[in-house]
Short mmCIF file of C-alpha atoms in Angstrom, two decimals:
data_model
loop_
_atom_site.label_atom_id
_atom_site.label_comp_id
_atom_site.label_asym_id
_atom_site.label_seq_id
_atom_site.Cartn_x
_atom_site.Cartn_y
_atom_site.Cartn_z
CA MET A 27 0.26 0.03 0.20
CA SER A 28 1.30 2.97 -0.38
CA LEU A 29 0.81 4.97 2.57
CA GLU A 30 4.76 6.23 2.74
CA ASN A 31 5.12 8.49 0.06
CA ARG A 32 4.45 11.83 1.60
CA ASP A 33 5.51 15.15 0.20
CA SER A 34 9.32 14.29 -1.86
CA ASP A 35 8.50 16.69 -3.87
CA MET A 36 12.00 15.79 -5.98
CA ASP A 37 12.04 11.79 -5.71
CA GLY A 38 8.87 10.32 -6.89
CA GLY A 39 6.01 11.20 -4.67
CA TYR A 40 3.40 13.73 -5.19
CA GLY A 41 3.97 16.66 -7.37
CA SER A 42 6.90 15.25 -8.36
CA ILE A 43 8.82 17.15 -11.00
CA PRO A 44 11.35 16.87 -14.19
CA ARG A 45 14.59 19.47 -12.11
CA GLY A 46 16.02 21.85 -14.05
CA ALA A 47 12.46 23.93 -14.17
CA ASP A 48 12.30 27.71 -13.71
CA ALA A 49 9.57 29.40 -12.24
CA VAL A 50 9.14 33.77 -11.80
CA ILE A 51 7.73 34.36 -8.60
CA SER A 52 5.46 37.20 -7.83
CA THR A 53 3.77 38.02 -4.43
CA ASP A 54 -0.21 40.16 -4.07
CA SER A 55 -1.34 42.27 -1.70
CA ASP A 56 -1.71 39.27 0.65
CA GLY A 57 0.92 37.69 0.28
CA LEU A 58 0.21 35.48 -1.21
CA THR A 59 3.38 33.46 -4.07
CA CYS A 60 2.17 32.55 -7.20
CA VAL A 61 4.46 30.90 -10.05
CA GLU A 62 3.80 33.35 -12.33
CA ILE A 63 5.66 31.44 -15.59
CA GLY A 64 8.55 28.68 -15.73
CA ALA A 65 6.42 25.93 -15.27
CA SER A 66 8.22 22.99 -13.23
CA THR A 67 6.03 20.73 -15.01
CA THR A 68 5.24 18.88 -18.50
CA SER A 69 1.69 17.94 -19.80
CA LYS A 70 3.78 14.68 -20.94
CA TRP A 71 4.80 14.38 -16.69
CA GLU A 72 1.37 15.54 -15.58
CA PHE A 73 -0.49 12.93 -18.40
CA ARG A 74 1.90 10.49 -16.93
CA GLU A 75 1.37 11.53 -12.92
CA ILE A 76 -2.65 11.93 -14.00
CA GLY A 77 -3.81 8.26 -15.64
CA ARG A 78 -0.56 6.58 -13.43
CA ASN A 79 -3.27 7.43 -10.37
CA ALA A 80 -6.39 6.48 -12.45
CA SER A 81 -5.67 3.15 -13.24
CA PRO A 82 -6.35 2.18 -9.53
CA LEU A 83 -9.19 4.22 -9.16
CA MET A 84 -11.09 2.58 -12.09
CA VAL A 85 -10.61 -1.05 -10.55
CA THR A 86 -11.59 0.73 -7.32
CA PHE A 87 -15.56 1.65 -7.96
CA LEU A 88 -15.64 -0.93 -10.69
CA LEU A 89 -15.08 -3.42 -7.39
CA GLN A 90 -16.94 -1.60 -5.13
CA MET A 91 -19.52 -1.61 -8.18
CA SER A 92 -20.40 -5.21 -8.37
CA LEU A 93 -21.55 -4.83 -4.15
CA SER A 94 -24.96 -4.21 -5.06
CA PHE A 95 -24.59 -6.13 -8.72
CA MET A 96 -23.37 -9.62 -5.90
CA THR A 97 -27.51 -8.80 -3.92
CA VAL A 98 -28.74 -8.94 -7.44
CA VAL A 99 -27.42 -11.49 -9.08
CA SER A 100 -27.62 -13.53 -5.60
CA VAL A 101 -31.73 -13.27 -5.03
CA GLY A 102 -31.92 -12.82 -9.42
CA GLN A 103 -31.72 -16.96 -8.43
CA LEU A 104 -34.60 -17.55 -6.08
CA ASN A 105 -37.63 -15.28 -7.70
CA ALA A 106 -39.28 -12.63 -9.77
CA LEU A 107 -40.75 -11.26 -6.75
CA ASP A 108 -37.58 -11.24 -4.51
CA LEU A 109 -34.97 -9.72 -7.60
CA GLY A 110 -37.59 -6.57 -8.20
CA GLY A 111 -37.75 -6.43 -4.23
CA VAL A 112 -33.89 -6.25 -3.71
CA SER A 113 -33.68 -4.41 -7.38
CA LEU A 114 -36.30 -1.22 -6.07
CA ALA A 115 -34.62 -0.79 -2.96
CA ASN A 116 -31.07 -0.93 -4.65
CA VAL A 117 -32.32 1.57 -6.43
CA THR A 118 -33.33 3.36 -2.92
CA PHE A 119 -29.92 2.72 -2.19
CA ALA A 120 -28.21 4.18 -4.71
CA ALA A 121 -30.06 7.68 -4.67
CA THR A 122 -30.18 8.34 -1.19
CA SER A 123 -26.30 6.98 -0.20
CA ALA A 124 -24.75 9.32 -3.30
CA VAL A 125 -25.16 12.35 -0.52
CA PHE A 126 -22.86 10.83 1.39
CA GLN A 127 -20.68 11.13 -1.94
CA GLY A 128 -21.24 14.70 -2.09
CA LEU A 129 -20.57 15.19 1.17
CA ALA A 130 -16.92 13.24 0.68
CA THR A 131 -17.47 15.73 -2.79
CA CYS A 132 -15.18 18.21 -1.06
CA LEU A 133 -12.65 17.03 0.63
CA ASP A 134 -10.83 16.56 -3.62
CA THR A 135 -10.90 20.08 -2.61
CA LEU A 136 -10.02 20.94 0.57
CA CYS A 137 -7.43 18.26 1.67
CA PRO A 138 -5.18 18.00 -1.51
CA GLN A 139 -4.82 21.92 -1.82
CA ALA A 140 -4.16 21.87 1.90
CA TYR A 141 -1.29 19.35 0.77
CA GLY A 142 0.30 20.98 -1.11
CA SER A 143 0.43 24.22 0.28
CA LYS A 144 2.54 22.46 3.01
CA ARG A 145 -0.51 22.65 5.82
CA TYR A 146 -0.49 19.25 6.62
CA GLN A 147 -2.75 18.79 9.60
CA LEU A 148 -5.41 21.16 8.01
CA VAL A 149 -5.70 17.33 5.78
CA GLY A 150 -6.81 15.56 8.99
CA LEU A 151 -8.69 18.60 10.35
CA TYR A 152 -11.20 18.28 7.34
CA LEU A 153 -11.26 14.58 6.98
CA GLN A 154 -12.53 14.36 10.69
CA ARG A 155 -14.75 17.59 10.02
CA CYS A 156 -16.19 16.14 7.04
CA LEU A 157 -17.17 12.35 8.74
CA ALA A 158 -18.94 14.12 11.04
CA ILE A 159 -20.87 16.40 9.01
CA SER A 160 -21.26 13.05 7.12
CA MET A 161 -23.01 11.03 10.39
CA LEU A 162 -25.11 14.21 11.05
CA VAL A 163 -26.65 13.61 7.97
CA ALA A 164 -26.59 9.64 8.06
CA VAL A 165 -28.89 10.30 11.08
CA PRO A 166 -32.23 11.43 8.36
CA VAL A 167 -30.83 9.13 5.68
CA ALA A 168 -31.32 6.33 8.28
CA LEU A 169 -34.31 6.89 9.23
CA LEU A 170 -35.80 6.98 5.90
CA TRP A 171 -34.37 3.70 5.28
CA TRP A 172 -36.23 2.59 8.61
CA PHE A 173 -39.64 4.28 7.07
CA SER A 174 -39.25 3.63 3.73
CA ALA A 175 -42.11 1.30 2.92
CA ASP A 176 -43.91 4.16 4.29
CA VAL A 177 -42.81 5.76 0.77
CA LEU A 178 -42.44 3.53 -1.25
CA ARG A 179 -46.00 2.53 -0.97
CA PHE A 180 -47.20 5.60 -3.15
CA MET A 181 -44.65 4.93 -5.56
CA VAL A 182 -44.80 0.95 -5.93
CA ASP A 183 -48.20 -0.81 -6.25
CA ASP A 184 -47.09 -4.21 -5.31
CA PRO A 185 -46.93 -3.89 -1.41
CA ARG A 186 -45.50 -7.25 -1.21
CA LEU A 187 -42.34 -5.59 -3.48
CA VAL A 188 -42.71 -2.62 -1.19
CA ILE A 189 -42.26 -4.97 1.65
CA ILE A 190 -38.64 -6.75 0.05
CA ALA A 191 -37.49 -2.97 -0.49
CA ALA A 192 -38.27 -2.37 2.84
CA ARG A 193 -36.58 -4.74 4.95
CA PHE A 194 -33.39 -4.76 2.80
CA LEU A 195 -33.58 -1.49 3.79
CA ARG A 196 -33.88 -1.33 7.05
CA VAL A 197 -30.91 -3.70 7.38
CA MET A 198 -28.59 -1.14 5.09
CA VAL A 199 -29.16 0.87 8.00
CA ALA A 200 -25.87 -1.17 9.91
CA SER A 201 -23.96 0.03 6.99
CA ILE A 202 -23.80 3.79 7.23
CA PRO A 203 -21.31 4.30 9.30
CA GLY A 204 -18.47 1.93 7.20
CA TYR A 205 -19.94 3.29 3.98
CA VAL A 206 -18.81 6.99 5.22
CA VAL A 207 -15.87 6.13 6.12
CA PHE A 208 -14.64 4.08 3.35
CA GLU A 209 -15.96 7.33 1.31
CA CYS A 210 -14.41 9.40 3.30
CA GLY A 211 -11.37 7.77 3.83
CA LYS A 212 -10.77 7.22 0.36
CA LYS A 213 -10.15 11.42 -0.04
CA TYR A 214 -8.14 11.39 2.46
CA LEU A 215 -5.90 9.01 1.50
CA GLN A 216 -5.56 10.51 -2.53
CA ALA A 217 -4.78 13.80 -0.83
CA GLN A 218 -1.73 12.43 -0.25
CA ASN A 219 -1.29 9.92 -3.85
CA ASP A 220 -2.43 6.89 -2.22
CA PHE A 221 -4.90 6.03 -4.96
CA THR A 222 -3.78 2.36 -4.47
CA THR A 223 -4.72 1.61 0.18
CA GLY A 224 -8.64 1.70 -1.23
CA GLN A 225 -8.30 -0.49 -4.51
CA TYR A 226 -6.26 -3.48 -2.24
CA ILE A 227 -8.87 -3.56 0.25
CA LEU A 228 -12.00 -4.23 -1.80
CA PHE A 229 -10.33 -7.04 -3.50
CA VAL A 230 -10.34 -8.22 -0.33
CA CYS A 231 -13.70 -7.75 0.42
CA ALA A 232 -15.52 -7.91 -3.06
CA PRO A 233 -14.60 -11.20 -3.08
CA LEU A 234 -15.80 -11.32 0.08
CA ASN A 235 -19.00 -10.72 0.07
CA ALA A 236 -19.69 -12.16 -2.88
CA VAL A 237 -18.47 -15.55 -0.44
CA LEU A 238 -21.30 -13.98 2.01
CA ASN A 239 -24.10 -13.71 -0.32
CA TYR A 240 -23.44 -17.50 -1.51
CA VAL A 241 -23.11 -18.91 2.25
CA LEU A 242 -26.44 -15.89 3.95
CA VAL A 243 -29.15 -16.81 0.89
CA PHE A 244 -28.27 -19.96 -0.57
CA ARG A 245 -26.26 -22.46 2.23
CA LEU A 246 -27.38 -20.73 5.44
CA LYS A 247 -30.85 -20.26 3.30
CA MET A 248 -31.63 -16.90 4.74
CA GLY A 249 -33.31 -16.26 1.31
CA TYR A 250 -33.30 -12.83 0.22
CA ILE A 251 -32.47 -10.51 3.69
CA GLY A 252 -28.92 -12.08 2.91
CA ALA A 253 -28.49 -9.82 0.43
CA PRO A 254 -28.25 -6.36 2.76
CA ILE A 255 -26.74 -8.12 5.46
CA ALA A 256 -23.79 -9.34 4.09
CA THR A 257 -23.89 -6.62 2.11
CA ALA A 258 -23.31 -4.42 5.83
CA LEU A 259 -21.05 -6.31 6.94
CA THR A 260 -19.00 -5.60 3.60
CA PHE A 261 -19.07 -2.42 3.40
CA THR A 262 -18.29 -1.95 7.38
CA LEU A 263 -15.15 -4.29 7.04
CA MET A 264 -14.53 -1.85 4.52
CA GLY A 265 -14.17 0.55 6.99
CA ALA A 266 -12.95 -0.51 9.31
CA SER A 267 -10.16 -1.46 7.36
CA ILE A 268 -9.69 2.06 5.67
CA ALA A 269 -10.16 3.68 9.27
CA ALA A 270 -7.25 1.16 10.39
CA CYS A 271 -4.83 2.04 7.51
CA ILE A 272 -4.99 5.83 8.30
CA TRP A 273 -4.76 4.94 11.84
CA TYR A 274 -0.64 3.21 10.70
CA LEU A 275 -0.87 6.42 7.86
CA GLN A 276 -1.33 9.56 10.59
CA GLY A 277 1.69 7.65 12.88
CA LYS A 278 4.06 8.11 11.18
CA ASN A 279 6.33 11.17 9.59
CA GLY A 280 6.70 12.48 13.05
CA GLU A 281 5.39 16.01 13.65
CA ARG A 282 4.12 16.56 9.56
CA GLU A 283 1.63 13.61 9.69
CA CYS A 284 -1.47 15.01 8.29
CA TRP A 285 -3.60 14.07 11.37
CA ASN A 286 -4.90 16.34 13.80
CA PRO A 287 -5.09 15.38 17.85
CA ILE A 288 -8.77 14.34 18.64
CA SER A 289 -7.85 16.65 21.89
CA ASN A 290 -8.21 19.24 19.59
CA TRP A 291 -11.54 18.55 18.89
CA ARG A 292 -12.80 22.05 19.18
CA PRO A 293 -12.31 22.80 15.41
CA ILE A 294 -13.99 19.31 13.93
CA PHE A 295 -17.37 21.19 15.76
CA SER A 296 -16.45 25.25 13.89
CA GLN A 297 -16.34 26.30 10.81
CA TRP A 298 -18.27 24.06 8.93
CA GLY A 299 -19.85 26.35 6.48
CA THR A 300 -17.28 26.52 4.13
CA MET A 301 -17.51 22.23 3.89
CA VAL A 302 -20.79 22.37 3.89
CA SER A 303 -20.36 25.77 0.55
CA LEU A 304 -18.49 23.04 -1.34
CA ALA A 305 -20.06 19.49 -0.78
CA VAL A 306 -24.26 20.75 -1.62
CA PRO A 307 -23.17 21.93 -4.54
CA GLY A 308 -21.40 18.24 -5.01
CA ILE A 309 -24.88 16.42 -3.88
CA ILE A 310 -26.39 18.18 -6.54
CA MET A 311 -23.98 18.21 -9.24
CA ILE A 312 -24.01 13.80 -8.46
CA GLU A 313 -28.19 13.09 -7.56
CA ALA A 314 -29.19 15.95 -10.21
CA GLU A 315 -26.96 13.40 -14.04
CA PHE A 316 -27.83 10.34 -11.44
CA LEU A 317 -31.91 10.43 -11.14
CA ALA A 318 -32.10 11.92 -15.27
CA PHE A 319 -30.18 8.99 -15.91
CA GLU A 320 -33.06 6.51 -13.09
CA SER A 321 -35.70 8.72 -14.68
CA LEU A 322 -34.99 7.12 -17.73
CA THR A 323 -35.29 3.15 -16.87
CA VAL A 324 -38.49 4.06 -14.93
CA LEU A 325 -40.21 5.50 -17.81
CA ALA A 326 -38.66 3.46 -20.58
CA ALA A 327 -41.49 0.03 -18.97
CA LYS A 328 -44.03 2.73 -20.77
CA PHE A 329 -42.68 1.14 -24.54
CA GLY A 330 -42.93 -2.30 -23.43
CA THR A 331 -40.49 -5.56 -22.01
CA ASP A 332 -37.87 -5.43 -24.62
CA ALA A 333 -37.97 -1.79 -24.27
CA LEU A 334 -37.49 -1.86 -20.95
CA ALA A 335 -34.47 -4.60 -21.26
CA ALA A 336 -32.66 -2.98 -24.11
CA GLN A 337 -32.76 0.69 -21.80
CA SER A 338 -30.59 -1.83 -19.05
CA ILE A 339 -28.23 -2.52 -21.60
CA VAL A 340 -27.67 0.16 -22.45
CA ALA A 341 -27.81 1.53 -19.36
CA SER A 342 -24.76 -0.98 -17.94
CA VAL A 343 -22.92 -0.45 -20.07
CA GLN A 344 -23.13 3.69 -19.60
CA THR A 345 -22.96 3.12 -16.76
CA LEU A 346 -19.68 1.09 -16.88
CA THR A 347 -17.82 3.00 -19.39
CA PHE A 348 -18.54 5.84 -17.75
CA GLN A 349 -16.09 4.81 -14.34
CA VAL A 350 -12.87 5.09 -16.75
CA PRO A 351 -13.42 8.87 -17.44
CA PHE A 352 -14.60 9.78 -13.71
CA SER A 353 -11.87 8.04 -11.97
CA THR A 354 -9.60 10.04 -14.60
CA GLY A 355 -11.47 13.02 -13.28
CA VAL A 356 -11.10 12.36 -9.77
CA ALA A 357 -7.25 11.88 -10.67
CA ALA A 358 -7.33 15.04 -12.21
CA SER A 359 -9.29 17.01 -9.27
CA ASN A 360 -5.91 15.35 -6.95
CA ARG A 361 -3.18 16.88 -8.90
CA ILE A 362 -4.56 20.10 -9.48
CA ALA A 363 -6.07 21.14 -6.09
CA TYR A 364 -2.43 19.87 -5.62
CA HIS A 365 -0.86 22.67 -7.91
CA ILE A 366 -3.28 24.77 -6.38
CA GLY A 367 -2.00 24.49 -3.00
CA LYS A 368 2.04 24.70 -3.87
CA LYS A 369 0.46 27.99 -5.34
CA GLN A 370 2.13 27.42 -9.07
CA ILE A 371 -0.13 28.97 -11.73
CA GLN A 372 1.14 28.07 -14.78
CA ASP A 373 1.26 24.07 -13.02
CA CYS A 374 -2.46 24.33 -13.37
CA LYS A 375 -3.15 25.61 -16.54
CA ILE A 376 -0.70 22.84 -18.21
CA ALA A 377 -2.23 20.19 -16.12
CA ALA A 378 -6.14 21.54 -17.23
CA ARG A 379 -5.21 21.61 -20.72
CA THR A 380 -3.05 17.96 -20.52
CA VAL A 381 -7.02 16.44 -19.08
CA LEU A 382 -8.65 18.09 -21.99
CA VAL A 383 -7.05 17.93 -24.79
CA GLN A 384 -4.82 15.27 -24.85
CA ILE A 385 -6.25 12.53 -22.18
CA GLY A 386 -9.92 13.78 -23.43
CA GLY A 387 -8.84 13.76 -26.38
CA ILE A 388 -8.32 9.58 -25.64
CA LEU A 389 -11.00 8.12 -23.74
CA ALA A 390 -13.54 10.60 -25.47
CA VAL A 391 -12.50 8.55 -29.20
CA SER A 392 -12.03 4.90 -27.17
CA ASN A 393 -15.02 5.24 -25.41
CA PHE A 394 -16.78 6.28 -29.17
CA ALA A 395 -15.58 3.84 -30.89
CA PHE A 396 -15.47 0.74 -28.47
CA LEU A 397 -19.68 1.47 -27.89
CA VAL A 398 -19.70 1.93 -32.49
CA LEU A 399 -17.87 -0.79 -33.36
CA GLY A 400 -18.24 -3.25 -30.41
CA ARG A 401 -22.26 -2.84 -30.49
CA HIS A 402 -23.70 -5.72 -31.32
CA ARG A 403 -21.23 -9.08 -29.39
CA VAL A 404 -22.07 -5.61 -26.14
CA SER A 405 -25.77 -6.49 -26.62
CA ALA A 406 -25.08 -10.58 -27.45
CA PHE A 407 -23.41 -10.25 -23.86
CA PHE A 408 -26.04 -9.06 -21.73
CA SER A 409 -29.17 -11.14 -23.39
CA LYS A 410 -30.07 -14.12 -26.06
CA ASP A 411 -33.33 -12.53 -27.44
CA GLU A 412 -32.93 -10.93 -31.01
CA GLY A 413 -35.84 -8.52 -30.54
CA VAL A 414 -33.89 -6.91 -27.98
CA VAL A 415 -30.33 -7.15 -28.55
CA LYS A 416 -31.50 -5.61 -31.83
CA LEU A 417 -32.69 -2.60 -30.13
CA ALA A 418 -29.50 -2.31 -28.02
CA SER A 419 -27.58 -2.48 -30.73
CA GLU A 420 -29.74 0.52 -32.18
CA ILE A 421 -29.52 2.33 -29.22
CA LEU A 422 -25.11 2.39 -28.69
CA PRO A 423 -24.14 3.88 -31.05
CA ILE A 424 -26.07 6.53 -29.74
CA ILE A 425 -24.75 6.41 -26.13
CA ALA A 426 -21.17 5.96 -27.74
CA VAL A 427 -22.83 9.45 -28.97
CA ASN A 428 -23.37 10.71 -25.19
CA GLN A 429 -20.01 9.43 -23.98
CA PHE A 430 -18.22 11.43 -25.92
CA ALA A 431 -18.92 14.30 -24.95
CA ASP A 432 -19.03 13.26 -21.02
CA VAL A 433 -15.89 12.97 -20.68
CA PHE A 434 -14.93 16.04 -21.47
CA ASN A 435 -18.22 16.51 -18.99
CA VAL A 436 -16.62 14.80 -16.23
CA LEU A 437 -13.12 15.63 -17.17
CA SER A 438 -14.21 19.42 -16.48
CA ALA A 439 -16.19 18.50 -13.38
CA GLY A 440 -13.24 16.95 -11.34
CA ILE A 441 -11.37 20.49 -12.57
CA LEU A 442 -14.15 22.46 -10.83
CA ARG A 443 -13.71 20.04 -7.51
CA ALA A 444 -10.16 21.15 -7.90
CA GLN A 445 -10.70 25.03 -7.88
CA GLY A 446 -13.19 24.62 -5.45
CA ARG A 447 -16.18 25.65 -8.33
CA GLN A 448 -18.81 23.27 -7.19
CA ARG A 449 -21.25 25.44 -7.11
CA LEU A 450 -21.35 26.30 -10.67
CA GLY A 451 -21.13 23.02 -11.68
CA GLY A 452 -24.16 22.27 -9.91
CA ILE A 453 -25.82 25.48 -11.70
CA LEU A 454 -24.63 23.56 -14.48
CA ASN A 455 -26.00 20.47 -14.17
CA ILE A 456 -29.19 21.37 -12.84
CA VAL A 457 -29.86 23.31 -16.70
CA ALA A 458 -28.52 20.74 -19.02
CA TYR A 459 -30.63 18.12 -17.51
CA TYR A 460 -33.37 19.53 -16.81
CA VAL A 461 -33.81 22.35 -18.39
CA VAL A 462 -32.88 21.27 -21.83
CA GLY A 463 -31.75 17.33 -21.61
CA ILE A 464 -34.72 15.67 -19.88
CA PRO A 465 -37.57 17.59 -21.31
CA ALA A 466 -35.79 17.01 -24.77
CA ALA A 467 -36.00 13.50 -23.71
CA MET A 468 -39.98 13.49 -23.10
CA ILE A 469 -40.93 15.35 -26.58
CA LEU A 470 -39.04 12.99 -28.74
CA GLY A 471 -39.69 9.95 -26.95
CA PHE A 472 -43.23 10.21 -26.39
CA HIS A 473 -43.80 12.79 -29.13
CA THR A 474 -41.73 11.10 -32.13
CA SER A 475 -41.50 7.97 -33.43
CA LEU A 476 -37.92 7.17 -31.85
CA GLU A 477 -39.24 6.66 -28.54
CA ILE A 478 -36.68 5.13 -26.41
CA LYS A 479 -33.95 6.18 -28.98
CA GLY A 480 -35.84 9.45 -28.43
CA PHE A 481 -34.81 9.20 -24.46
CA TRP A 482 -31.51 9.80 -25.15
CA ILE A 483 -30.89 11.91 -28.19
CA GLY A 484 -32.91 14.48 -25.67
CA LEU A 485 -30.26 13.20 -22.72
CA GLY A 486 -27.85 13.61 -24.92
CA CYS A 487 -28.45 17.53 -25.54
CA GLY A 488 -28.10 18.07 -21.99
CA ILE A 489 -25.11 16.46 -21.59
CA PHE A 490 -23.93 18.16 -24.86
CA VAL A 491 -24.41 21.73 -23.18
CA LEU A 492 -23.55 20.79 -19.92
CA ALA A 493 -19.59 20.21 -21.73
CA ILE A 494 -19.62 22.39 -23.12
CA GLY A 495 -20.26 25.06 -20.09
CA GLU A 496 -18.47 23.33 -18.15
CA VAL A 497 -15.07 23.32 -20.85
CA TYR A 498 -15.29 26.33 -21.43
CA CYS A 499 -15.26 27.68 -17.68
CA VAL A 500 -12.32 25.80 -16.45
CA TRP A 501 -10.91 27.01 -20.29
CA LEU A 502 -11.79 30.45 -19.19
CA SER A 503 -10.66 30.33 -15.27
CA ASP A 504 -8.89 32.69 -13.70
CA TRP A 505 -5.85 30.91 -11.76
CA SER A 506 -4.97 33.70 -9.99
CA ARG A 507 -8.19 34.54 -8.27
CA ILE A 508 -8.57 30.43 -7.68
CA ILE A 509 -5.59 30.45 -6.10
CA HIS A 510 -5.96 33.87 -4.00
CA ASP A 511 -9.07 31.92 -2.48
CA SER A 512 -7.68 28.86 -1.56
CA HIS A 513 -5.09 30.27 0.08
CA LEU A 514 -7.18 32.44 1.90
CA LEU A 515 -9.97 29.87 2.49
CA HIS A 516 -7.31 27.76 4.00
CA LYS A 517 -5.67 30.20 6.29
CA SER A 518 -8.30 30.91 8.11
CA GLU A 519 -8.83 28.06 8.62
CA VAL A 520 -5.83 28.08 10.95
CA SER A 521 -7.67 29.60 14.34
CA ASN A 522 -5.22 30.45 17.00
CA ASP A 523 -6.04 27.11 18.90
CA PHE A 524 -5.78 25.10 16.64
CA GLU A 525 -1.82 26.88 14.92
CA GLU A 526 -1.03 25.85 19.75
CA ALA A 527 -1.99 22.52 18.66
CA THR A 528 0.23 21.36 15.86
CA GLU A 529 2.94 23.11 17.09
#
């Protein structure tokens, strides 16, 4: 595990740079020092670093996705009723637990910036503060899951499905602490160039989850209720494992450890405004996209079983291909936020251009080619029904065009998180999906002969608007102002009490 690569700036640690770089230094009225020209990095170097960090993230996200997938696979061997109830519970779980993912995105901004500016103990403080906020938010989420039957019965006609889904979600309440600790812990470690610990934990926990599903559902004959028990146990183990890694990590390197002593607990429960202001738009960005895509699956049922099956196939393929640019966006966010913390303007510009032009171009073309050229084989892998395969094969080229644009959207969103401009991303997401995408999808789907294809064309219009908007905002970024604001943000966090505790 990458637990000791902390701050060797010239010898391969996070932010390691080519030797011999020249720089011109300037200082503004607030005493902020920035590198304006003579950058200390190159496009080739940024391409290598971001690509190297993105690879383990892809594996991590795919393995984490497999946890929910295994519940569907195991319960699917029982009967259609149980499968329907568990699928309903999984959608509800994904939609509501995304709140915790959105909260954790504030750490994509704060932790790498603090690490780059060498305010090491602030990195630990931000983690502790995010955990405290997340646990507070967990209370209404847990209550929603516990009493989910009262909500689901307004949306689902079959009371049997409601009972199964509600029982599933009640068990999943036990998964919340582990889920929250793992999500926040990943961000904390990634800020310190550790992109592999989460991957290694899932290398153990994902197969264990499959084994637990088999044992509880089939060997112990617990039925569908064994699936959420297995998942809750797995999330608990994941949270405990990453907490143990963090405990080990924060004990290293003496005075430079990235940790706020627990004895200095007052800052953990103060100055939440900044973190909340970054977290709320992060939640909006995740939820806006998730709900837009999920609504298509629900509405596809109106066009018959073949359309619903084809929609399930293309949605699954879209989710899988999405993980590649999403992982790269997380890696890029951490890298650029680190440069912001180092107050290096040209390095920020070079990294951002490399992400959008070089990495974005390669990923967009690769995803497009895969979805177009492999559309028949991919569709046949998921279904043997010729009608379903034919329809899915006709939709995948539309998905390919959407994914081409979505790559730049996802990468730009990562850069906006690095800059601390999540609010802008949240506004653009709402406009793109709910002013443009969903209305266009409704018109093309229900008022033309395109039907389900019209859904994806309409949503694609929203994706293109979002991609253009976010790329435009990133390309015209005022990096001097962004670095200035970041400096003032972290400087304001260091209160007298905190400074005394870190001496």
